[in-house]
GROMACS .gro file of C-alpha atoms in nm:
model
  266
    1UNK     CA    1   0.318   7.366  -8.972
    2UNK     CA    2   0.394   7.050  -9.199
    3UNK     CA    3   0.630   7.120  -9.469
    4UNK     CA    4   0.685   6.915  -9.777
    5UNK     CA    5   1.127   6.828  -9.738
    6UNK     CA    6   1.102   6.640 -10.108
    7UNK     CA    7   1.454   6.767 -10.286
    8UNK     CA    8   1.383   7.020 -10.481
    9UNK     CA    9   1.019   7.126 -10.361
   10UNK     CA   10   1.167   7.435 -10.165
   11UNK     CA   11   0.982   7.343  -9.852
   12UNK     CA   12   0.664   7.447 -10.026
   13UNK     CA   13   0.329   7.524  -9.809
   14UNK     CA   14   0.106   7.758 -10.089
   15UNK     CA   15  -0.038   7.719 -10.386
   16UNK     CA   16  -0.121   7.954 -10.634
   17UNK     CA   17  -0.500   7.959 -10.600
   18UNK     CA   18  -0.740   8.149 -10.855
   19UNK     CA   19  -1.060   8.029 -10.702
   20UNK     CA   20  -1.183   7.704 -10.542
   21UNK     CA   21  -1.553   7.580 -10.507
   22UNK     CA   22  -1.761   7.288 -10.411
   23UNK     CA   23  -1.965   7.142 -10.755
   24UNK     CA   24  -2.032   6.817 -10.943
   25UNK     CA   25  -1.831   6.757 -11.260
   26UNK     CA   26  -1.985   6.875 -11.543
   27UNK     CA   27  -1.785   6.707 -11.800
   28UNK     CA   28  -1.583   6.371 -11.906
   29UNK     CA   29  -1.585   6.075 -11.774
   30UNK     CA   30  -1.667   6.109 -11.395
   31UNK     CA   31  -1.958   6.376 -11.518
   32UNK     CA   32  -2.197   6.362 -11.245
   33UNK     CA   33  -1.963   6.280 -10.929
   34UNK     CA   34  -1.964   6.552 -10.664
   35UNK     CA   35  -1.614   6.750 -10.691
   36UNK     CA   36  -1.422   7.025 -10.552
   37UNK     CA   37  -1.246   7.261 -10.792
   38UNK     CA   38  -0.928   7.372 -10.745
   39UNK     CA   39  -0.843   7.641 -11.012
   40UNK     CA   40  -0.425   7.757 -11.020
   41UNK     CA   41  -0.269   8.006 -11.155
   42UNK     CA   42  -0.151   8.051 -11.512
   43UNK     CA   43  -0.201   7.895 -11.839
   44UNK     CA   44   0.098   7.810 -12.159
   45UNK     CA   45  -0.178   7.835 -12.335
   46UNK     CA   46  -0.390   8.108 -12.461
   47UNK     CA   47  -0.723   7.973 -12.691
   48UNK     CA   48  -0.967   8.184 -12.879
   49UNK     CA   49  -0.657   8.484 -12.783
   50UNK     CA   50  -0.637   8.755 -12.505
   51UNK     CA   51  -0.972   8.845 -12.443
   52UNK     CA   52  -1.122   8.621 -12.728
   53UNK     CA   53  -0.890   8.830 -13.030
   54UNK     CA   54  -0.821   8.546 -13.216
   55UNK     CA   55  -1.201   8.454 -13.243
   56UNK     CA   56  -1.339   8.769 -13.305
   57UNK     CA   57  -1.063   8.760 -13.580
   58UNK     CA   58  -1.213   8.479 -13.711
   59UNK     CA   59  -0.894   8.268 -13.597
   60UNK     CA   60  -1.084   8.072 -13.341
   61UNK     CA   61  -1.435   7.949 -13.275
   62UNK     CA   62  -1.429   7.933 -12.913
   63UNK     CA   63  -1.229   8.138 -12.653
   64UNK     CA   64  -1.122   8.012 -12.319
   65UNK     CA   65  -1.425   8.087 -12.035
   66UNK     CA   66  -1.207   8.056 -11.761
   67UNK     CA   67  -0.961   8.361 -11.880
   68UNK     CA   68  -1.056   8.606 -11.647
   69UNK     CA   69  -1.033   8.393 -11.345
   70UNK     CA   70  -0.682   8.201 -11.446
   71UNK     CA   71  -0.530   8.504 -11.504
   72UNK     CA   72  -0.577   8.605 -11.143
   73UNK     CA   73  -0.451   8.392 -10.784
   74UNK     CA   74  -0.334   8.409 -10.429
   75UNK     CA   75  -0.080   8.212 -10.268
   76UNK     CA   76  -0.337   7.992 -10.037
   77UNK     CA   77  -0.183   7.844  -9.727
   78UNK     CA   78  -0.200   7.423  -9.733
   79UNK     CA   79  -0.424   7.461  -9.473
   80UNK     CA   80  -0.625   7.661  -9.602
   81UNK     CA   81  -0.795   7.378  -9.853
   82UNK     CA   82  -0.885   7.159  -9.533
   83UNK     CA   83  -1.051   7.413  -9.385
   84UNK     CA   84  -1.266   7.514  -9.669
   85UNK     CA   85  -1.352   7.122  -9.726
   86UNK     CA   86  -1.425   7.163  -9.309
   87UNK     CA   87  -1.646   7.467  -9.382
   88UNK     CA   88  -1.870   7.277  -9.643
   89UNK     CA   89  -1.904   6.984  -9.428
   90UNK     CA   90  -1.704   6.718  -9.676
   91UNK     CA   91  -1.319   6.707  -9.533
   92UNK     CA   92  -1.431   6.290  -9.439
   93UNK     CA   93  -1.602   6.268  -9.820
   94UNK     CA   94  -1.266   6.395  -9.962
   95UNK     CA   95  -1.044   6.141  -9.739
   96UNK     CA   96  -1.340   5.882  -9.858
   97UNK     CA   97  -1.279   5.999 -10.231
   98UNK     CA   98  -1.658   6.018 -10.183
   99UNK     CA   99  -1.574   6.348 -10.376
  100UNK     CA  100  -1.339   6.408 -10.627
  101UNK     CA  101  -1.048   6.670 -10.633
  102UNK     CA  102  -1.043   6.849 -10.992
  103UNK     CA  103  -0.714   7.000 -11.019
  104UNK     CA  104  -0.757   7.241 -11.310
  105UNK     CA  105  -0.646   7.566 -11.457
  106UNK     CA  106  -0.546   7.726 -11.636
  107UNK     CA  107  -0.308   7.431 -11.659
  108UNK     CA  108  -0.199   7.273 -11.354
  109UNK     CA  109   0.101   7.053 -11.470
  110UNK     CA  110   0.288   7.433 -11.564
  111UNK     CA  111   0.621   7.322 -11.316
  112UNK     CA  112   0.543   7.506 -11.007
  113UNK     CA  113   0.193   7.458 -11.005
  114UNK     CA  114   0.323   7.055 -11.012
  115UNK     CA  115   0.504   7.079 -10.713
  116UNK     CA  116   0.271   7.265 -10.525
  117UNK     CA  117  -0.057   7.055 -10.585
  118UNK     CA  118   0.256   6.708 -10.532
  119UNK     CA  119   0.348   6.873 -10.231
  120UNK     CA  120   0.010   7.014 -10.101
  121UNK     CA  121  -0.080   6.622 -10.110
  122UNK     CA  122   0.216   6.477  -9.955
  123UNK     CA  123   0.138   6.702  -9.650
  124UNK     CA  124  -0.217   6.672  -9.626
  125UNK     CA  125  -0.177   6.253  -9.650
  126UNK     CA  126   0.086   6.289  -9.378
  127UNK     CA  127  -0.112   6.501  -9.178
  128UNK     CA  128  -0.369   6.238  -9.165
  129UNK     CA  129  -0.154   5.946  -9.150
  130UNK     CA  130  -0.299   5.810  -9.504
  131UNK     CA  131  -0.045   5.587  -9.656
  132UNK     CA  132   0.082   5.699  -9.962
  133UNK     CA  133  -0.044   5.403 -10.132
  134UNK     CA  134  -0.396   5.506 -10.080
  135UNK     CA  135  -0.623   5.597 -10.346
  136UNK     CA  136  -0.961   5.637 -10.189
  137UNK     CA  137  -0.858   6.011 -10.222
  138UNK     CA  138  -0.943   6.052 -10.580
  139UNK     CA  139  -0.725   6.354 -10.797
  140UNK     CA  140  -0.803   6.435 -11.104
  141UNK     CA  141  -0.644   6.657 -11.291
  142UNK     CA  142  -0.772   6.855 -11.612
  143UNK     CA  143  -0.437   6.910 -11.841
  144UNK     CA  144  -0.401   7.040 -12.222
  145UNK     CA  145  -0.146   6.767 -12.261
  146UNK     CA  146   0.159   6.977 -12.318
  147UNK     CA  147   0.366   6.952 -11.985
  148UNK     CA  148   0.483   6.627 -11.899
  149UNK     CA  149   0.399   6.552 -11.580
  150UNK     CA  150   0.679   6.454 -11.320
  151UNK     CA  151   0.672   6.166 -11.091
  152UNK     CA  152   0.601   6.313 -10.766
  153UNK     CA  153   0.267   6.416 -10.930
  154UNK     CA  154   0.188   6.120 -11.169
  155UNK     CA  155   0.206   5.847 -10.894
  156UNK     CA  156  -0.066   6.060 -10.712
  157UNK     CA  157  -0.314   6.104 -10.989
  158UNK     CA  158  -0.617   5.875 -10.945
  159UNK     CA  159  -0.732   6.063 -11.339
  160UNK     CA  160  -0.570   6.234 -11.604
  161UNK     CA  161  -0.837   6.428 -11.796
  162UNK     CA  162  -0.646   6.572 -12.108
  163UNK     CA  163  -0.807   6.811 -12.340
  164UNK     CA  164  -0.546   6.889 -12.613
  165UNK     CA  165  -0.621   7.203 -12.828
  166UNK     CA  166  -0.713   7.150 -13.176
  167UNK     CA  167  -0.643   7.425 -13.434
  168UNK     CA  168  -1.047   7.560 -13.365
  169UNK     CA  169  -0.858   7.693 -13.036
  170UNK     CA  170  -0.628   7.953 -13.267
  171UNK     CA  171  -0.305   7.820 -13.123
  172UNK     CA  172  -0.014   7.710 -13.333
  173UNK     CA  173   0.041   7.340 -13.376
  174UNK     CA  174   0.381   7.293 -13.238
  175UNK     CA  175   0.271   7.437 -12.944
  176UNK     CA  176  -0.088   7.189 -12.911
  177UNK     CA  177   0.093   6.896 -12.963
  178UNK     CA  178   0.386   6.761 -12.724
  179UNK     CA  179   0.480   6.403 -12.812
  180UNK     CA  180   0.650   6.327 -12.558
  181UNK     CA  181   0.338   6.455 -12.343
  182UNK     CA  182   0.107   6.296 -12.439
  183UNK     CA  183   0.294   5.952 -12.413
  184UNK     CA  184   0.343   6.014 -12.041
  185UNK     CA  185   0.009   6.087 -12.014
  186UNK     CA  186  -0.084   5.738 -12.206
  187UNK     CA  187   0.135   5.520 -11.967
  188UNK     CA  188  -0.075   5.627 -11.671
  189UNK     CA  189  -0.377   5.338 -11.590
  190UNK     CA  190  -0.605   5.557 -11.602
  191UNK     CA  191  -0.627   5.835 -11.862
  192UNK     CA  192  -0.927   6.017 -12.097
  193UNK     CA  193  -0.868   6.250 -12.386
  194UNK     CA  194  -1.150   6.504 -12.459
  195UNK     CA  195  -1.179   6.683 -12.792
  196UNK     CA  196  -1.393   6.975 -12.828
  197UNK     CA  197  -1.581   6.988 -13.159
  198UNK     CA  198  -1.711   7.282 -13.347
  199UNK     CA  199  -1.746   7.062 -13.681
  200UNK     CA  200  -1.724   6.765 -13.876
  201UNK     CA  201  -1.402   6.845 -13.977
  202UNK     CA  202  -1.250   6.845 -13.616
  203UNK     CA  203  -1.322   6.485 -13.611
  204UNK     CA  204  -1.070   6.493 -13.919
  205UNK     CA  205  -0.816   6.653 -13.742
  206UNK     CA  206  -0.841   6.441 -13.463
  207UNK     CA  207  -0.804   6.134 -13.575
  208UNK     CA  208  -0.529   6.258 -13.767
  209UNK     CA  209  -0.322   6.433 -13.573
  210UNK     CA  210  -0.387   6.229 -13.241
  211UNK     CA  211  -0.613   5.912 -13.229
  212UNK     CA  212  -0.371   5.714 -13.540
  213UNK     CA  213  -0.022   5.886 -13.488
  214UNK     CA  214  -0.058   5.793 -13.086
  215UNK     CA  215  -0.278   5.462 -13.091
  216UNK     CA  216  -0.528   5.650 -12.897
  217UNK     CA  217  -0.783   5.360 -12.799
  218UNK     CA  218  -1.162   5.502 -12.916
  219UNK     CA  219  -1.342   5.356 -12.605
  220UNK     CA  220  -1.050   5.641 -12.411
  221UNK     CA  221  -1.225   5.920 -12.674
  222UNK     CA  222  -1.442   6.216 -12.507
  223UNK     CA  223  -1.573   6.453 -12.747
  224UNK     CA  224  -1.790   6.768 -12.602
  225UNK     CA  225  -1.902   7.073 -12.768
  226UNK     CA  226  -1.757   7.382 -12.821
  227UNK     CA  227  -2.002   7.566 -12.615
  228UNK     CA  228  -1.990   7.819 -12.316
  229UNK     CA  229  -2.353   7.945 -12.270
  230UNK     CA  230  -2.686   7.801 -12.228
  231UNK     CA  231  -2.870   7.963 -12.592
  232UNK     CA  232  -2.671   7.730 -12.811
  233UNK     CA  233  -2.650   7.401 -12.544
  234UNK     CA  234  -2.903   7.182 -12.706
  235UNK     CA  235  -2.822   7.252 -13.058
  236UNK     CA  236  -2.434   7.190 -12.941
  237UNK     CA  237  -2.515   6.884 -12.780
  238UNK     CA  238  -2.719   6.734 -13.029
  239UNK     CA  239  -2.440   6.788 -13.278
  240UNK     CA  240  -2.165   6.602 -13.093
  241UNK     CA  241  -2.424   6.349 -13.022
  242UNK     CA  242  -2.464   6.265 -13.400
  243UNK     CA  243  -2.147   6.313 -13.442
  244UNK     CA  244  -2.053   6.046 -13.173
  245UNK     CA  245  -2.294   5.807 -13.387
  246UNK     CA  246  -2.155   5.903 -13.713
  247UNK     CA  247  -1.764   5.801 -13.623
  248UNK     CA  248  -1.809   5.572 -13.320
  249UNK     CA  249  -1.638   5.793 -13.017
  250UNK     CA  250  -1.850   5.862 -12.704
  251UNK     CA  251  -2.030   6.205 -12.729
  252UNK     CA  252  -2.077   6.380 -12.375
  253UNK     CA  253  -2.179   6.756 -12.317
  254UNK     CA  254  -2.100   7.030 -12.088
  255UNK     CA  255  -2.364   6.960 -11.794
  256UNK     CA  256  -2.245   7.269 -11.567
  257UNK     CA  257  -2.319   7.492 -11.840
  258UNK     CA  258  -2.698   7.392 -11.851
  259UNK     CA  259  -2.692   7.414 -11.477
  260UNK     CA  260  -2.529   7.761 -11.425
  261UNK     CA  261  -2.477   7.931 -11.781
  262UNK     CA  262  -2.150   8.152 -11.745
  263UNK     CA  263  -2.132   8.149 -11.408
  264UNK     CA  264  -1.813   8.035 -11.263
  265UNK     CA  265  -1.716   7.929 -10.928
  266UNK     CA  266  -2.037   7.693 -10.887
   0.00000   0.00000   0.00000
């Protein structure tokens, strides 16, 4: 087997896999593109609380809907990704970056899930004789923005899809908001920051906590909203929607939840 001999990658050949699935993205800027998910391990993070406590405290108004499937994961062979893209019949569409890797979480930039997905890529691209140089294999990753990302990772990220936390996700401030983050983040050519919106006022916060102290550009502004089931999807998206006319930011919604509801792993 192909291991990764990078200093300080400990010969890695797993990563920490909590489930994996063939989709389309359902939100940000490539919404639409066929993707395959690759959910890790472990979150920094913890929104709406353990089991949505800070929201039915009233501390939140939204709770993570990925908890219960973060939380879990099993150390997945390299190999094993190639032959799940074999199995669905799109290992030649991923090579093509004819569909997207989504690199998500939990949050995938926590230090050893960095190295592994850095590593897994390394291997598979040497495996294949791609040059390293080669970015028809298209990675994005989903991030909350407060890990900075290393090198061995950031030179292999086609998309950097960062959804910082505002203080509608219950967590403390010092812990949402990483400077020094979010400027690595910003000197990649290619990066999109989505805000989820529960009301007016979180377009308040954002633009003053991140959009003026960083010199956020507004065309690089996603908002979606703060929804997780189908009942409240229209009247959710019609909200950000106005709200995307009202302050001049581009209003998207959350497509997969119309498709599948709850349901993860679609």
């Amino acid at each position: 087997m192909l291991q990764n001999q990078t200093p300080g990658y400990f010969n890695m050949d797993t990563l920490n896999i909590a489930e994996d699935f063939y989709s389309v993205q359902g939100e940000g800027h490539t919404t639409g593109v066929p993707a395959y998910f690759i959910r890790l391990k472990a979150c920094n993070l913890m929104c709406g609380g353990a089991d949505g406590s800070l929201m039915k405290d009233g501390k939140a108004t939204w709770w993570c809907d990925t908890e219960y499937v973060w939380r879990k994961g099993l150390e997945k062979p390299f190999q094993y990704l190639e032959d799940k893209w074999r199995d669905e019949n799109i290992l030649d569409w991923v090579k093509e970056g004819r569909v997207n890797l989504i690199w998500t979480g939990g949050e995938p930039t926590i230090p050893k899930n960095q190295r592994a997905i850095a590593a897994f890529l390394q291997w598979f691209y040497d495996k294949h004789g791609i040059p390293r140089n080669d970015f028809k294999i298209y990675n994005e990753i989903e991030t909350n923005g407060t890990i900075y990302i290393e090198d061995n990772l950031f030179e292999k990220l086609s998309q950097i899809n960062c959804s910082v936390k505002l203080e509608n996700s219950g967590m403390e401030k010092e812990r949402r908001i990483r400077p020094e983050a979010l400027e690595r983040i910003m000197s990649h050519k290619n990066y999109w920051f989505k805000f989820v919106i529960s009301k007016e006022d979180c377009l308040k916060e954002i633009e003053r906590d991140f959009i003026k102290p960083f010199n956020i550009p507004a065309k690089g502004v996603l908002m979606m909203p703060g929804l997780d089931k189908q009942e409240n999807y229209h009247e959710r998206t019609k909200f950000c929607m106005e709200m995307g006319k009202k302050y001049g930011y581009t209003a998207l919604t959350r497509l997969h939840v119309s498709a599948w509801d709850q349901t993860t792993g679609v």
